[in-house]
CSV table of C-alpha atoms and ligand atoms in Angstrom, one decimal:
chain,number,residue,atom,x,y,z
A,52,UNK,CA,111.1,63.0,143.2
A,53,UNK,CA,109.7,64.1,146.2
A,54,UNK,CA,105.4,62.8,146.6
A,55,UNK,CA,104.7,67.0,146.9
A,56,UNK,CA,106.3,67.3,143.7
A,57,UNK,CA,105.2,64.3,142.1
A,58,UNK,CA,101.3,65.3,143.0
A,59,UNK,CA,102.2,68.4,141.5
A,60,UNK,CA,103.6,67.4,138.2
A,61,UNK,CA,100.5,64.9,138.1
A,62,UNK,CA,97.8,67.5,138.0
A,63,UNK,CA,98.8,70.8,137.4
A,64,UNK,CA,97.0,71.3,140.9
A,65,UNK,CA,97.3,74.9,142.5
A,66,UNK,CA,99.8,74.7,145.6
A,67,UNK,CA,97.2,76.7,147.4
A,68,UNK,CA,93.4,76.5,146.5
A,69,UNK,CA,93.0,79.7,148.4
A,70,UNK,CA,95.6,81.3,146.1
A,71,UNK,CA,93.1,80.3,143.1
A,72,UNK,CA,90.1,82.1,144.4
A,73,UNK,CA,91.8,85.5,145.6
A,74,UNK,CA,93.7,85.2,141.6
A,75,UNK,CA,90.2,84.4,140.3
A,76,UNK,CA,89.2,87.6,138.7
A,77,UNK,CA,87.2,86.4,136.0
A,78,UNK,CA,83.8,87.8,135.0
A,79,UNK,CA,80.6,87.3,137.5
A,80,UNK,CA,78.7,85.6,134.8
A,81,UNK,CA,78.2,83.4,131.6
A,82,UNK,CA,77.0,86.3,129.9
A,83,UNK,CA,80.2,87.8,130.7
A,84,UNK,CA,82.4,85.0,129.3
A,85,UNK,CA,79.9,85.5,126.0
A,86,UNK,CA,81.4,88.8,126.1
A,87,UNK,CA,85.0,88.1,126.1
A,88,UNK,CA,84.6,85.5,123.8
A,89,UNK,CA,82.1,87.9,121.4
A,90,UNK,CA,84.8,91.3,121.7
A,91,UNK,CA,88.1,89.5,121.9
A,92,UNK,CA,89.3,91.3,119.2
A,93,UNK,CA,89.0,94.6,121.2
A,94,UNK,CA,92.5,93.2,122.9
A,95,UNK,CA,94.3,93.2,120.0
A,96,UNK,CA,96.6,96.0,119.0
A,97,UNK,CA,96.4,97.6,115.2
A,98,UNK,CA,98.4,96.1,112.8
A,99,UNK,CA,99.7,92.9,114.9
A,100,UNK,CA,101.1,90.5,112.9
A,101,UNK,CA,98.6,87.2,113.7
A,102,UNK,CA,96.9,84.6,111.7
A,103,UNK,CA,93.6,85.2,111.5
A,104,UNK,CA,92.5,82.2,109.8
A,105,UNK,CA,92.3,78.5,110.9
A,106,UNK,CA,93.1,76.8,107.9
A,107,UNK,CA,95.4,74.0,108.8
A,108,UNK,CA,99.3,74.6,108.5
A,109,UNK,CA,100.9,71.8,107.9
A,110,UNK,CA,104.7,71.6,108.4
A,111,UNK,CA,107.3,68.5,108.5
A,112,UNK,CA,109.2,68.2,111.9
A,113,UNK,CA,112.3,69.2,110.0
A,114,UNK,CA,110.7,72.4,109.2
A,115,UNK,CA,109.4,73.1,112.7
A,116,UNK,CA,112.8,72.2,114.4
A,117,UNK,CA,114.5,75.2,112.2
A,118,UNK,CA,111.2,77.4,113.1
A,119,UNK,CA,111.0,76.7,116.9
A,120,UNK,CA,113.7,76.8,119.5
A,121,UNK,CA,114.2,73.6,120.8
A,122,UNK,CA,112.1,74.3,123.7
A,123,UNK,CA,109.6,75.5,122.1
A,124,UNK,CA,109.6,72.5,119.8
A,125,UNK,CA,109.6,70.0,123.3
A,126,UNK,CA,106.4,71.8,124.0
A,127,UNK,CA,104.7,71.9,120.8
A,128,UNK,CA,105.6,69.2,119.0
A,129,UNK,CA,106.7,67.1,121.9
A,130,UNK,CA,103.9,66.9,124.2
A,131,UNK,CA,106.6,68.1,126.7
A,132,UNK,CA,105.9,71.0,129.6
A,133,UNK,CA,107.5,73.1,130.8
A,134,UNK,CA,108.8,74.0,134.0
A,135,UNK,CA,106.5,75.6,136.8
A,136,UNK,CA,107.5,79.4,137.3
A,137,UNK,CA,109.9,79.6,134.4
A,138,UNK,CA,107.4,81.4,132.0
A,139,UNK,CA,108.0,85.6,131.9
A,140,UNK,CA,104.6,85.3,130.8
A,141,UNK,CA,103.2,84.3,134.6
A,142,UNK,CA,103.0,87.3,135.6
A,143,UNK,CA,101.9,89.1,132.3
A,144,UNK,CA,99.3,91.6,133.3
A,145,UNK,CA,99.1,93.9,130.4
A,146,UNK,CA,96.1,94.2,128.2
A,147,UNK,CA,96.7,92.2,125.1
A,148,UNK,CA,96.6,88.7,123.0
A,149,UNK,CA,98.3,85.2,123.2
A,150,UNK,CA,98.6,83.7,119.9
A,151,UNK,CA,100.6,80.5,119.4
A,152,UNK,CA,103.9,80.7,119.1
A,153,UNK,CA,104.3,78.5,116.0
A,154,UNK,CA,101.7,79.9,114.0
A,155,UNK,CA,100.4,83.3,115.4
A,156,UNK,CA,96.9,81.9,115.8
A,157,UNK,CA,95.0,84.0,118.7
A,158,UNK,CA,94.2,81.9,121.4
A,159,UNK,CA,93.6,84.0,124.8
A,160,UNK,CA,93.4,87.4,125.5
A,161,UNK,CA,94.5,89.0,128.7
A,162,UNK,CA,90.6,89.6,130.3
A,163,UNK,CA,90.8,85.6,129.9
A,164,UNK,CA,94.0,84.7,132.0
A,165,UNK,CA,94.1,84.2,136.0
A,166,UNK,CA,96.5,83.7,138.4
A,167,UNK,CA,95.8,80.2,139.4
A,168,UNK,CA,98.9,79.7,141.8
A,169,UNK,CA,100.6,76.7,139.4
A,170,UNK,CA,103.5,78.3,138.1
A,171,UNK,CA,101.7,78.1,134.2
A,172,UNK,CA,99.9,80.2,132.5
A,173,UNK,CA,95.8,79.9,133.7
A,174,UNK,CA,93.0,81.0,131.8
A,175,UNK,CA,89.4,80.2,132.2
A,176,UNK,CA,88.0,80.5,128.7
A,177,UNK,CA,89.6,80.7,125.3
A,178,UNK,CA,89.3,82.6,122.0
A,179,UNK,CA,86.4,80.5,120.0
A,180,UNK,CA,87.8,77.8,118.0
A,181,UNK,CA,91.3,78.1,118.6
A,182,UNK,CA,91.7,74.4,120.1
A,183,UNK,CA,90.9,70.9,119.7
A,184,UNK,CA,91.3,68.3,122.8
A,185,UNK,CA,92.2,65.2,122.9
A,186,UNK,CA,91.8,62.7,125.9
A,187,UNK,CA,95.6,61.3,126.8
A,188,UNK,CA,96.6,58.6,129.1
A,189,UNK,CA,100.4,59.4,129.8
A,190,UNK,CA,99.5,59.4,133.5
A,191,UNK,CA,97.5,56.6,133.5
A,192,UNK,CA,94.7,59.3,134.7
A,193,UNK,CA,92.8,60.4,131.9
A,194,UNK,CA,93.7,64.2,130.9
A,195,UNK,CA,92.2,66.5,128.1
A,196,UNK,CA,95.3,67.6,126.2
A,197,UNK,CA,94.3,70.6,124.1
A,198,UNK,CA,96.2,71.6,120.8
A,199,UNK,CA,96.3,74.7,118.6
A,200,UNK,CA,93.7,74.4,115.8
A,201,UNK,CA,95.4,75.8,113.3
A,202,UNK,CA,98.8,73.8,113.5
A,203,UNK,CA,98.5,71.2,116.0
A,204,UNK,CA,100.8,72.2,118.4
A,205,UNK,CA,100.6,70.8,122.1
A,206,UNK,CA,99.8,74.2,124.4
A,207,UNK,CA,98.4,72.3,127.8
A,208,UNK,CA,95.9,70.3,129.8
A,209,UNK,CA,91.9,71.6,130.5
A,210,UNK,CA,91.2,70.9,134.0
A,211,UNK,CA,87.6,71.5,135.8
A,212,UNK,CA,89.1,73.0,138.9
A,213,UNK,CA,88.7,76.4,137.3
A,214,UNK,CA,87.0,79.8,138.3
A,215,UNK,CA,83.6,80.8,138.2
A,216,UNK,CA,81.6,81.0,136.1
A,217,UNK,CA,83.3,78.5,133.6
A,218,UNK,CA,84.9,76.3,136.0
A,219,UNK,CA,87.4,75.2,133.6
A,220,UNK,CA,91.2,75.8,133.7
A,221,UNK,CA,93.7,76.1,130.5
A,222,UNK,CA,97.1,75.1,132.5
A,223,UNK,CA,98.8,76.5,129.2
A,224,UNK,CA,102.7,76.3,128.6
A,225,UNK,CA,104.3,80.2,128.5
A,226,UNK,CA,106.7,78.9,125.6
A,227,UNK,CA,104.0,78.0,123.4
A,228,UNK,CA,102.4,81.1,123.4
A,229,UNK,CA,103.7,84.7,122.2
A,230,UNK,CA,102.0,87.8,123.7
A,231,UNK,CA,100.9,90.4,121.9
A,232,UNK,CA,100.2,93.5,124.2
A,233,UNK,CA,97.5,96.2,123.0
A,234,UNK,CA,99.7,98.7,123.3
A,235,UNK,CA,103.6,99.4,123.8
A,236,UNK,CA,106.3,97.5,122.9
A,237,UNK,CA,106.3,93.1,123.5
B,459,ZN,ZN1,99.4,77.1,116.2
């Protein structure tokens, strides 16, 4: 593996920071993010077919392989990532929702994503509650590894290399999530 691609894969870090800050087009305050977090629901289209509860859902792995494809199942279950640039859902743009993709929990809406120049999925702020994170060590550098609430699946990393005001960056895997657009067909 070439050292470039190898720093890469380490952090999740944006090829080009100036990339980052002309993508960053996230709201000019905390009050802002308050706002997003407050109306998220405004996002999502009538009658979309989410969970809007986070009462754990508890499946064997034998259950989840026949629910998820097997990448999605490398992701979620796995710990795994994905590849850089291979998620449609990069350049996503439309108004809308991202719930997870093993158990429809919402988790981001479109006013929260970015483009942060990784080739993952970016948002700076999240739907309230929809995580828990975990520190993990697979890289010998400490990481928060942040999981679905609901059923525990693996969506990403939280970095602190984000956009103002939040700072924060969800480097999220496109396979774990399932987007819900406000309107028109997915
Ligand atoms: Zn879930």
């Amino acid at each position: 593996m070439k050292r470039r691609t190898l720093l890469q894969a380490l952090a999740g870090m944006p090829l080009i920071a100036a990339l980052r800050q002309a993508g960053a087009a996230g709201p000019a305050d905390a009050k802002g993010v308050e706002e997003l977090h407050r109306n998220w629901k405004t996002f999502l289209a009538s009658g979309a077919d989410v969970a809007l509860t986070t009462e754990p859902l508890r499946r064997s792995n034998d259950e989840w392989r026949k629910l998820l494809t097997p990448a999605q199942y490398g992701v979620l279950r796995e710990e795994g990532t994905e590849r850089p640039g291979s998620s449609p859902l990069n350049g996503e743009k439309r108004p809308g929702v991202f719930v997870c993709a093993a158990c429809s929990l919402p988790l981001f809406t479109s006013a929260m994503k970015y483009e942060s120049g990784t080739g993952w999925p970016s948002f700076f702020t999240t739907i309230p509650g929809a995580f828990g994170t975990r520190r993990d060590f697979r890289l010998i550098l400490p990481r928060t590894e942040y999981h679905c609430i609901r059923c525990g699946g693996h969506h990403g990393h939280v970095f602190d290399d984000g956009p103002r005001p939040t700072g924060q960056r969800y480097c999220n895997n496109g396979v774990a999530l399932r987007f819900i657009p406000k309107t028109g067909a997915a």
